[in-house]
Amino acid sequence: MTRKRIVAGNWKMNTDLQDGYTLMKEIVSNVHVEDLDKCEVMIFPPYIHLKTFINTINGSGLVLGAQNCHYEESGAYTGEVSVPMLKSVPVEAVILGHSERRQYFNETNETVGLKAEAVTRNGLIAIACCGETLEQRKADQHFDVVAAQVNEVIAKVEAGNTDKLVIAYEPVWAIGTGVTASAEQAQEMHAHIRSLLEVRYGAAIANEIRILYGGSVKPANAEELFGQPDIDGGLIGGASLKASDFLNIIRA
Ligand code: PEP
């Protein structure tokens, strides 16, 4: 098993170009080679920052990614950005199906699956998000909800492209709330997700796919979460906007 950890920063709709540039510079100049030996570091700023950030990130070993994309290659889809467009920047990764996109922009399991197929087929890394709401957890539906989300993605991603697939488990009740899933709750769901991957791709591939945890990860709780056997790193929202917090999470 050779799963290299990932720490990914999702900036969401935060920072104008100038503030974003300052933050990016601070992260790039303080990430150490030893950090990157153990962990892939990915940054997902707003779309308009991407082209500028390519020069900042160049040679640093960090991965630059986008927060969304369309599954079609081109055409009459006003306001959308395609995978080939992202590739031409070039960015290397895309977050898909974040719960905020599901909640506010009608993202469905089906569209997330189509996007995951397009991203991985084009050779970019897809970080496909899944996670249940508090109501669903209280109703004991969380395993089924996450299974439906993940199965739609893995049904569409070819076994030959799974080196480009990353799953992020982000319980909706933990995102931006300060409430983190316990290490046991997170590990239990990650093991469930890995069992779904095994059914689809077999054990060897399932053991290579990285599964990230997201939801109020901070320097203080990162070590315990990342110490779980099926947790391969984190997708970080709020704490990725403060360079010192983000760097401390990387070191955890
Ligand atoms: C996220 O939005 O992916 C996230 C995990 O946010 P936060 O870390 O702020 O909970």
XYZ file of N, CA and C and ligand atoms in Angstrom:
766
model
N 0.850 -1.209 0.000
C 0.000 0.000 0.000
C 0.878 1.250 0.000
N 0.653 2.141 -0.949
C 1.542 3.300 -1.086
C 0.749 4.602 -1.152
N -0.241 4.729 -0.321
C -1.076 5.928 -0.419
C -0.349 7.132 0.182
N 0.005 8.093 -0.685
C 0.643 9.311 -0.178
C -0.448 10.255 0.327
N -0.226 10.841 1.477
C -1.220 11.747 2.060
C -1.441 12.975 1.173
N -2.629 13.560 1.317
C -2.953 14.816 0.617
C -3.507 15.801 1.638
N -3.037 17.032 1.597
C -3.731 18.117 2.300
C -4.115 19.145 1.243
N -5.414 19.390 1.104
C -5.946 20.240 0.037
C -6.688 21.422 0.654
N -6.391 22.614 0.182
C -7.049 23.816 0.685
C -8.106 24.310 -0.283
N -9.361 24.321 0.177
C -10.477 24.817 -0.633
C -10.803 26.229 -0.172
N -10.405 27.204 -0.984
C -10.595 28.608 -0.577
C -12.036 29.075 -0.774
N -12.848 28.302 -1.458
C -14.241 28.685 -1.765
C -14.275 30.073 -2.425
N -15.311 30.884 -2.145
C -15.409 32.204 -2.792
C -14.789 33.259 -1.867
N -13.497 33.065 -1.570
C -12.787 33.982 -0.675
C -11.518 34.492 -1.342
N -11.145 35.675 -0.984
C -9.951 36.421 -1.440
C -10.138 37.035 -2.830
N -9.799 38.332 -2.929
C -9.666 38.915 -4.264
C -8.280 38.530 -4.771
N -7.943 38.946 -5.970
C -6.698 38.471 -6.584
C -5.474 38.868 -5.759
N -5.480 40.089 -5.236
C -4.319 40.576 -4.478
C -4.148 39.804 -3.162
N -5.239 39.688 -2.393
C -5.151 38.959 -1.111
C -4.822 37.486 -1.349
N -5.398 36.944 -2.397
C -5.132 35.542 -2.718
C -3.667 35.338 -3.057
N -3.112 36.265 -3.799
C -1.698 36.181 -4.204
C -0.798 36.224 -2.965
N -1.129 37.112 -2.035
C -0.335 37.236 -0.800
C -0.382 35.920 -0.011
N -1.574 35.336 0.106
C -1.732 34.080 0.836
C -0.969 32.949 0.150
N -1.105 32.913 -1.157
C -0.438 31.857 -1.937
C 1.078 31.945 -1.766
N 1.606 33.170 -1.846
C 3.059 33.382 -1.682
C 3.516 32.904 -0.306
N 2.707 33.212 0.710
C 3.076 32.845 2.079
C 3.131 31.316 2.229
N 2.158 30.650 1.614
C 2.144 29.176 1.701
C 3.347 28.605 0.945
N 3.530 29.069 -0.301
C 4.607 28.519 -1.137
C 5.961 28.735 -0.471
N 6.179 29.918 0.114
C 7.521 30.152 0.661
C 7.751 29.459 1.998
N 6.692 28.923 2.618
C 6.899 28.269 3.917
C 6.699 26.756 3.902
N 6.311 26.206 2.761
C 6.217 24.745 2.669
C 7.626 24.195 2.496
N 7.987 23.198 3.294
C 9.339 22.639 3.217
C 9.369 21.405 2.336
N 10.540 21.118 1.817
C 10.706 19.918 0.981
C 10.288 18.674 1.766
N 10.631 18.640 3.068
C 10.274 17.463 3.895
C 8.756 17.310 3.989
N 8.027 18.433 4.016
C 6.557 18.351 4.046
C 6.067 17.637 2.792
N 6.653 18.016 1.656
C 6.163 17.500 0.375
C 6.615 16.063 0.114
N 7.630 15.616 0.842
C 8.034 14.209 0.737
C 6.930 13.320 1.279
N 6.273 13.801 2.328
C 5.289 12.964 3.024
C 3.873 13.213 2.545
N 3.653 14.342 1.879
C 2.276 14.787 1.686
C 2.160 15.642 0.416
N 1.140 15.367 -0.389
C 0.876 16.250 -1.525
C 0.061 17.433 -1.021
N 0.458 18.628 -1.413
C -0.271 19.828 -0.984
C -0.965 20.425 -2.205
N -2.267 20.605 -2.081
C -3.048 21.122 -3.209
C -3.785 22.388 -2.791
N -3.856 23.350 -3.708
C -4.554 24.611 -3.431
C -5.651 24.801 -4.467
N -6.851 25.093 -3.985
C -8.014 25.297 -4.859
C -8.566 26.706 -4.663
N -7.989 27.687 -5.354
C -8.480 29.066 -5.242
C -9.644 29.292 -6.211
N -10.249 30.470 -6.191
C -11.270 30.780 -7.202
C -10.677 30.708 -8.624
N -11.534 30.441 -9.607
C -11.079 30.306 -11.006
C -10.179 31.446 -11.462
N -10.586 32.684 -11.135
C -9.871 33.813 -11.746
C -8.436 33.937 -11.241
N -8.095 33.246 -10.145
C -6.728 33.307 -9.631
C -5.788 32.339 -10.362
N -6.368 31.361 -11.053
C -5.574 30.211 -11.481
C -4.396 30.590 -12.377
N -4.665 31.395 -13.386
C -3.600 31.691 -14.349
C -2.447 32.453 -13.678
N -2.788 33.369 -12.795
C -1.753 34.125 -12.075
C -0.952 33.203 -11.164
N -1.649 32.267 -10.526
C -0.987 31.422 -9.525
C -0.043 30.388 -10.143
N -0.253 30.082 -11.413
C 0.614 29.098 -12.068
C 2.080 29.513 -11.925
N 2.367 30.784 -12.114
C 3.756 31.250 -12.013
C 4.260 31.175 -10.580
N 3.373 31.468 -9.615
C 3.767 31.443 -8.199
C 4.074 30.010 -7.759
N 3.295 29.082 -8.264
C 3.382 27.696 -7.807
C 4.492 26.922 -8.532
N 4.908 27.455 -9.678
C 5.872 26.781 -10.544
C 7.134 26.347 -9.804
N 7.447 25.068 -9.863
C 8.671 24.573 -9.239
C 8.562 24.366 -7.740
N 7.398 24.683 -7.146
C 7.255 24.574 -5.690
C 6.853 23.163 -5.263
N 6.349 22.367 -6.195
C 5.880 21.022 -5.855
C 4.427 21.007 -5.416
N 3.793 22.169 -5.287
C 2.376 22.204 -4.914
C 1.511 21.952 -6.148
N 0.303 21.488 -5.903
C -0.635 21.206 -6.996
C -1.715 22.281 -6.990
N -2.016 22.813 -8.172
C -3.049 23.835 -8.285
C -4.316 23.211 -8.859
N -5.470 23.543 -8.274
C -6.706 22.948 -8.748
C -7.863 23.935 -8.789
N -8.962 23.512 -9.408
C -10.177 24.323 -9.509
C -11.259 23.720 -8.610
N -12.256 24.522 -8.299
C -13.292 24.097 -7.343
C -14.488 23.435 -8.008
N -14.505 23.419 -9.327
C -15.642 22.862 -10.057
C -15.274 22.824 -11.536
N -16.069 22.156 -12.343
C -15.928 22.216 -13.797
C -17.224 21.704 -14.408
N -17.336 21.836 -15.734
C -18.452 21.216 -16.457
C -17.967 19.907 -17.070
N -18.904 18.987 -17.329
C -18.484 17.702 -17.888
C -18.388 17.708 -19.411
N -19.026 18.708 -20.068
C -18.894 18.788 -21.531
C -17.575 19.495 -21.871
N -17.055 19.214 -23.051
C -15.751 19.770 -23.442
C -15.830 21.229 -23.848
N -16.959 21.625 -24.454
C -17.136 23.006 -24.910
C -18.595 23.166 -25.312
N -18.999 24.392 -25.626
C -20.350 24.585 -26.144
C -21.114 25.684 -25.448
N -22.439 25.698 -25.654
C -23.297 26.784 -25.192
C -23.702 26.547 -23.737
N -22.768 26.777 -22.825
C -23.008 26.600 -21.386
C -22.489 27.848 -20.670
N -23.196 28.938 -20.846
C -22.745 30.237 -20.342
C -22.332 30.182 -18.870
N -21.162 30.707 -18.609
C -20.679 30.783 -17.230
C -19.926 29.563 -16.764
N -19.850 28.533 -17.596
C -19.200 27.294 -17.172
C -17.753 27.206 -17.677
N -16.992 26.321 -17.068
C -15.582 26.110 -17.425
C -15.369 24.606 -17.626
N -14.747 24.225 -18.748
C -14.604 22.792 -19.060
C -13.256 22.242 -18.585
N -13.149 20.931 -18.607
C -11.895 20.276 -18.198
C -10.747 20.643 -19.150
N -10.935 20.590 -20.483
C -9.821 21.006 -21.355
C -9.379 22.450 -21.107
N -10.306 23.329 -20.755
C -9.910 24.715 -20.431
C -9.004 24.738 -19.206
N -9.385 23.964 -18.189
C -8.567 23.911 -16.962
C -7.196 23.316 -17.263
N -7.204 22.304 -18.109
C -5.951 21.639 -18.465
C -5.014 22.602 -19.196
N -5.590 23.544 -19.945
C -4.765 24.474 -20.721
C -4.141 25.554 -19.854
N -4.573 25.678 -18.579
C -4.014 26.756 -17.714
C -2.517 26.577 -17.436
N -1.973 25.422 -16.960
C -2.634 24.163 -16.689
C -2.882 23.957 -15.196
N -4.088 23.489 -14.847
C -4.299 23.031 -13.478
C -4.303 21.503 -13.501
N -4.101 20.907 -12.331
C -3.916 19.454 -12.276
C -5.037 18.724 -11.547
N -5.929 19.460 -10.869
C -6.929 18.782 -10.034
C -8.222 19.595 -10.002
N -9.327 18.931 -9.687
C -10.628 19.607 -9.599
C -11.432 19.010 -8.439
N -12.016 19.866 -7.610
C -12.958 19.407 -6.581
C -14.328 19.240 -7.247
N -15.005 18.156 -6.933
C -16.322 17.908 -7.542
C -17.364 17.593 -6.479
N -18.556 18.128 -6.676
C -19.686 17.745 -5.831
C -19.560 18.165 -4.381
N -18.891 19.291 -4.143
C -18.850 19.809 -2.767
C -20.289 20.029 -2.289
N -20.527 19.840 -1.008
C -21.907 19.926 -0.511
C -22.516 21.302 -0.753
N -21.670 22.351 -0.808
C -22.237 23.682 -1.104
C -22.736 23.747 -2.543
N -22.081 23.050 -3.437
C -22.556 23.015 -4.832
C -23.828 22.158 -4.929
N -23.893 21.109 -4.135
C -25.111 20.288 -4.140
C -26.279 21.094 -3.568
N -25.994 21.864 -2.488
C -27.056 22.598 -1.795
C -27.535 23.828 -2.565
N -26.586 24.607 -3.116
C -26.967 25.905 -3.714
C -27.050 25.889 -5.240
N -26.420 24.897 -5.885
C -26.339 24.942 -7.349
C -26.850 23.660 -8.013
N -27.711 22.958 -7.298
C -28.407 21.781 -7.866
C -27.483 20.704 -8.416
N -26.298 20.604 -7.848
C -25.407 19.512 -8.248
C -26.033 18.197 -7.777
N -26.056 17.198 -8.647
C -26.656 15.908 -8.279
C -25.602 14.810 -8.326
N -25.942 13.651 -7.782
C -25.018 12.511 -7.864
C -24.672 12.235 -9.318
N -25.676 12.392 -10.193
C -25.438 12.087 -11.602
C -24.434 13.056 -12.230
N -24.595 14.364 -11.981
C -23.652 15.326 -12.598
C -22.251 15.169 -11.999
N -22.181 14.843 -10.718
C -20.858 14.641 -10.101
C -20.175 13.437 -10.760
N -20.946 12.396 -11.034
C -20.389 11.219 -11.713
C -19.893 11.564 -13.112
N -20.677 12.340 -13.847
C -20.266 12.729 -15.208
C -18.983 13.563 -15.168
N -18.920 14.454 -14.191
C -17.726 15.308 -14.063
C -16.504 14.465 -13.688
N -16.691 13.517 -12.769
C -15.560 12.681 -12.340
C -15.022 11.878 -13.530
N -15.931 11.420 -14.374
C -15.496 10.658 -15.553
C -14.693 11.569 -16.483
N -15.204 12.780 -16.732
C -14.530 13.704 -17.661
C -13.160 14.124 -17.115
N -13.091 14.405 -15.825
C -11.831 14.878 -15.224
C -10.770 13.779 -15.276
N -11.128 12.573 -14.847
C -10.130 11.489 -14.785
C -9.737 11.046 -16.201
N -10.688 11.041 -17.125
C -10.358 10.667 -18.521
C -9.369 11.651 -19.121
N -9.452 12.917 -18.715
C -8.547 13.944 -19.223
C -7.226 13.999 -18.453
N -7.051 13.092 -17.486
C -5.764 13.014 -16.793
C -5.590 13.993 -15.649
N -6.683 14.632 -15.205
C -6.608 15.494 -14.027
C -7.105 14.707 -12.812
N -6.716 15.168 -11.619
C -7.160 14.501 -10.396
C -8.546 15.014 -10.026
N -9.480 14.093 -9.802
C -10.824 14.468 -9.345
C -10.910 14.207 -7.848
N -11.258 15.242 -7.088
C -11.556 15.027 -5.659
C -13.070 15.060 -5.537
N -13.672 13.889 -5.499
C -15.136 13.783 -5.499
C -15.638 13.766 -4.053
N -16.488 14.743 -3.729
C -16.950 14.894 -2.341
C -18.247 14.118 -2.096
N -18.378 13.656 -0.878
C -19.606 13.001 -0.446
C -19.817 13.335 1.026
N -20.999 13.076 1.530
C -21.243 13.345 2.949
C -22.713 13.569 3.223
N -23.119 13.175 4.416
C -24.532 13.234 4.778
C -24.850 14.493 5.589
N -26.125 14.866 5.623
C -26.575 15.963 6.479
C -26.798 15.418 7.902
N -27.002 16.337 8.834
C -27.250 15.921 10.218
C -28.551 15.115 10.313
N -29.562 15.555 9.565
C -30.856 14.845 9.593
C -30.673 13.407 9.106
N -29.905 13.260 8.040
C -29.682 11.915 7.499
C -28.919 11.040 8.498
N -27.948 11.629 9.189
C -27.210 10.840 10.205
C -28.150 10.461 11.350
N -28.960 11.428 11.789
C -29.875 11.126 12.902
C -30.854 10.033 12.516
N -31.226 10.005 11.230
C -32.176 8.981 10.763
C -31.440 7.686 10.379
N -30.173 7.616 10.698
C -29.352 6.426 10.433
C -29.270 6.093 8.935
N -29.276 7.164 8.106
C -29.228 6.949 6.646
C -27.835 7.252 6.083
N -26.892 7.611 6.966
C -25.621 8.163 6.467
C -24.847 7.190 5.577
N -24.845 5.907 5.924
C -24.080 4.965 5.089
C -24.719 4.826 3.703
N -26.044 4.827 3.663
C -26.731 4.687 2.371
C -26.565 5.940 1.507
N -26.658 7.105 2.159
C -26.520 8.370 1.410
C -25.134 8.447 0.774
N -24.116 8.155 1.564
C -22.742 8.228 1.055
C -22.516 7.147 -0.009
N -23.087 5.982 0.190
C -22.939 4.910 -0.819
C -23.538 5.353 -2.154
N -24.705 5.997 -2.107
C -25.342 6.440 -3.358
C -24.465 7.489 -4.057
N -23.868 8.389 -3.269
C -23.018 9.438 -3.858
C -21.752 8.827 -4.472
N -21.103 7.948 -3.713
C -19.832 7.377 -4.179
C -20.071 6.411 -5.346
N -21.118 5.615 -5.254
C -21.349 4.613 -6.308
C -21.588 5.252 -7.670
N -22.247 6.413 -7.681
C -22.486 7.113 -8.948
C -21.160 7.564 -9.573
N -20.217 7.945 -8.740
C -18.899 8.368 -9.233
C -18.118 7.164 -9.743
N -18.060 6.116 -8.936
C -17.177 5.002 -9.316
C -17.783 4.144 -10.432
N -19.089 4.258 -10.606
C -19.685 3.559 -11.756
C -19.148 4.159 -13.056
N -18.815 5.453 -13.022
C -18.426 6.141 -14.264
C -16.913 6.229 -14.452
N -16.139 6.156 -13.379
C -14.674 6.264 -13.523
C -14.104 4.883 -13.846
N -13.411 4.793 -14.988
C -12.823 3.519 -15.426
C -11.753 3.051 -14.450
N -11.613 1.743 -14.314
C -10.579 1.188 -13.421
C -9.186 1.693 -13.818
N -8.983 1.905 -15.112
C -7.666 2.373 -15.590
C -7.367 3.811 -15.214
N -8.369 4.554 -14.747
C -8.144 5.973 -14.403
C -8.214 6.235 -12.898
N -8.215 5.178 -12.093
C -8.421 5.379 -10.654
C -7.216 6.013 -9.954
N -6.054 6.038 -10.632
C -4.919 6.759 -10.024
C -5.217 8.257 -9.973
N -6.246 8.698 -10.703
C -6.628 10.120 -10.707
C -7.841 10.381 -9.816
N -8.315 9.355 -9.123
C -9.532 9.527 -8.322
C -9.204 9.628 -6.835
N -9.756 10.657 -6.204
C -9.659 10.841 -4.750
C -11.085 11.073 -4.258
N -11.440 10.460 -3.144
C -12.764 10.697 -2.546
C -12.564 11.570 -1.309
N -13.455 12.534 -1.103
C -13.406 13.335 0.134
C -14.712 13.131 0.889
N -14.599 12.570 2.086
C -15.791 12.432 2.938
C -15.916 13.688 3.789
N -17.018 14.424 3.565
C -17.231 15.671 4.282
C -18.657 15.692 4.832
N -18.842 15.260 6.077
C -20.194 15.335 6.638
C -20.666 16.793 6.635
N -21.850 17.029 6.087
C -22.321 18.407 5.899
C -22.395 19.145 7.241
N -22.733 18.414 8.290
C -22.881 19.013 9.617
C -21.543 19.442 10.221
N -20.452 19.053 9.587
C -19.128 19.412 10.116
C -18.465 20.519 9.306
N -19.055 20.878 8.156
C -18.395 21.858 7.283
C -18.653 23.271 7.768
N -17.579 23.944 8.133
C -17.662 25.351 8.538
C -18.410 25.566 9.838
N -18.664 24.513 10.592
C -19.467 24.640 11.818
C -18.608 24.629 13.075
N -17.350 24.212 12.929
C -16.503 24.048 14.106
C -16.714 22.697 14.774
N -17.740 21.953 14.331
C -17.998 20.611 14.871
C -17.311 19.599 13.953
N -16.378 18.856 14.484
C -15.667 17.860 13.666
C -16.258 16.481 13.947
N -16.292 15.627 12.932
C -16.632 14.223 13.201
C -15.556 13.667 14.114
N -15.919 12.765 15.012
C -14.881 12.144 15.843
C -14.014 11.275 14.932
N -12.822 10.996 15.390
C -11.922 10.152 14.593
C -12.594 8.797 14.311
N -13.365 8.292 15.277
C -14.040 6.992 15.096
C -15.130 7.098 14.037
N -15.931 8.177 14.113
C -17.004 8.353 13.103
C -16.402 8.464 11.700
N -15.331 9.245 11.599
C -14.714 9.444 10.284
C -14.116 8.131 9.779
N -13.368 7.435 10.627
C -12.743 6.169 10.216
C -13.806 5.151 9.771
N -14.907 5.106 10.515
C -15.976 4.148 10.196
C -16.519 4.411 8.786
N -16.725 5.696 8.463
C -17.252 6.019 7.130
C -16.185 5.800 6.047
N -14.936 6.116 6.360
C -13.871 5.896 5.369
C -13.734 4.405 5.047
N -13.852 3.567 6.073
C -13.770 2.117 5.836
C -14.945 1.661 4.965
N -16.116 2.259 5.214
C -17.301 1.943 4.401
C -17.049 2.342 2.936
N -16.500 3.525 2.741
C -16.211 3.990 1.372
C -15.192 3.060 0.714
N -14.171 2.658 1.474
C -13.170 1.772 0.869
C -13.798 0.424 0.484
N -14.779 -0.025 1.255
C -15.427 -1.294 0.897
C -16.223 -1.142 -0.405
N -16.787 0.047 -0.639
C -17.492 0.289 -1.909
C -16.500 0.282 -3.074
N -15.327 0.871 -2.833
C -14.287 0.895 -3.876
C -13.832 -0.530 -4.188
N -13.773 -1.356 -3.152
C -13.318 -2.735 -3.339
C -14.323 -3.539 -4.173
N -15.614 -3.302 -3.901
C -16.641 -4.013 -4.687
C -16.512 -3.645 -6.168
N -16.253 -2.374 -6.437
C -16.205 -1.916 -7.824
C -14.887 -2.282 -8.526
N -13.752 -2.092 -7.812
C -12.451 -2.194 -8.494
C -11.574 -3.348 -8.015
N -11.960 -4.001 -6.910
C -11.092 -5.024 -6.317
C -10.198 -4.402 -5.252
N -9.641 -5.292 -4.403
C -8.915 -4.812 -3.215
C -7.650 -4.037 -3.571
N -6.933 -4.486 -4.586
C -5.642 -3.841 -4.881
C -5.847 -2.367 -5.233
N -6.795 -2.084 -6.119
C -7.054 -0.687 -6.508
C -7.674 0.077 -5.342
N -8.614 -0.555 -4.646
C -9.279 0.132 -3.518
C -8.270 0.587 -2.476
N -7.212 -0.195 -2.296
C -6.197 0.154 -1.293
C -5.261 1.256 -1.752
N -5.340 1.623 -3.024
C -4.487 2.705 -3.538
C -5.221 4.040 -3.613
N -6.555 4.027 -3.554
C -7.319 5.273 -3.726
C -7.326 6.060 -2.421
N -6.961 7.347 -2.512
C -6.928 8.177 -1.311
C -8.335 8.654 -0.937
N -8.634 8.590 0.367
C -9.916 9.084 0.893
C -9.601 10.153 1.933
N -10.032 11.381 1.663
C -9.743 12.518 2.548
C -10.928 12.783 3.468
N -10.628 13.330 4.627
C -11.699 13.792 5.515
C -11.768 15.319 5.428
N -12.975 15.861 5.432
C -13.146 17.312 5.473
C -14.284 17.682 6.401
N -14.108 18.788 7.117
C -15.150 19.261 8.039
C -14.506 19.760 9.313
N -14.233 21.081 9.345
C -13.671 21.733 10.531
C -12.345 21.108 10.991
N -11.510 20.723 10.005
C -10.155 20.269 10.375
C -9.344 21.499 10.776
N -8.618 21.344 11.873
C -7.772 22.424 12.401
C -6.443 21.806 12.822
N -5.439 22.647 13.109
C -4.167 22.073 13.571
C -4.379 21.186 14.801
N -5.332 21.553 15.669
C -5.512 20.820 16.926
C -6.131 19.426 16.754
N -6.891 19.203 15.692
C -7.519 17.874 15.558
C -6.981 17.068 14.374
N -6.096 17.688 13.584
C -5.648 17.024 12.347
C -4.890 15.728 12.630
N -4.023 15.758 13.623
C -3.165 14.599 13.860
C -4.001 13.353 14.197
N -4.994 13.535 15.047
C -5.812 12.380 15.440
C -6.599 11.838 14.235
N -7.179 12.770 13.454
C -7.948 12.332 12.276
C -7.041 11.623 11.272
N -5.883 12.236 10.999
C -4.997 11.683 9.960
C -4.307 10.404 10.437
N -4.417 10.119 11.724
C -3.815 8.894 12.268
C -4.678 7.668 12.046
N -5.892 7.847 11.532
C -6.789 6.696 11.322
C -6.367 5.926 10.058
N -6.543 4.611 10.079
C -5.988 3.802 8.987
C -6.546 4.111 7.593
N -7.802 4.545 7.504
C -8.363 4.805 6.166
C -8.476 6.296 5.847
N -7.918 7.137 6.677
C -7.954 8.594 6.407
C -6.599 9.009 5.842
N -6.621 9.472 4.608
C -5.375 9.724 3.877
C -5.078 11.214 3.724
N -5.627 12.018 4.632
C -5.377 13.449 4.569
C -6.679 14.216 4.677
N -6.642 15.494 4.321
C -7.822 16.312 4.545
C -8.113 17.320 3.450
N -9.395 17.634 3.327
C -9.841 18.759 2.503
C -10.210 19.855 3.497
N -9.512 20.975 3.387
C -9.566 21.992 4.424
C -10.216 23.256 3.880
N -11.245 23.750 4.537
C -11.896 24.991 4.117
C -11.327 26.169 4.885
N -12.014 26.561 5.963
C -11.661 27.768 6.717
C -10.191 27.865 7.085
N -9.626 26.773 7.570
C -8.235 26.816 8.046
C -7.224 26.936 6.906
N -7.680 26.773 5.654
C -6.725 26.923 4.544
C -6.535 28.384 4.170
N -7.335 29.267 4.771
C -7.230 30.702 4.464
C -6.234 31.403 5.386
N -5.689 30.674 6.338
C -4.677 31.235 7.228
C -3.422 30.387 7.039
N -2.371 30.991 6.480
C -1.191 30.201 6.096
C -0.644 29.395 7.263
N -0.556 29.984 8.456
C 0.064 29.255 9.577
C -0.774 28.032 9.953
N -2.088 28.158 9.953
C -2.952 27.005 10.276
C -2.799 25.913 9.211
N -2.822 26.346 7.953
C -2.734 25.382 6.854
C -1.396 24.632 6.925
N -0.319 25.370 7.189
C 1.012 24.740 7.273
C 1.077 23.770 8.455
N 0.446 24.137 9.562
C 0.451 23.221 10.719
C -0.364 21.965 10.440
N -1.415 22.093 9.664
C -2.195 20.898 9.270
C -1.347 20.005 8.365
N -0.623 20.609 7.445
C 0.273 19.826 6.566
C 1.271 19.055 7.423
N 1.810 19.712 8.418
C 2.830 19.043 9.271
C 2.223 17.951 10.144
N 0.923 18.026 10.381
C 0.257 16.968 11.179
C 0.134 15.690 10.359
C -14.888 22.375 3.034
O -15.621 23.281 2.694
O -14.493 21.538 2.210
C -14.513 22.307 4.444
C -14.076 21.179 4.900
O -14.687 23.447 5.190
P -14.212 23.688 6.698
O -12.833 23.123 6.842
O -14.256 25.157 6.894
O -15.187 22.955 7.573
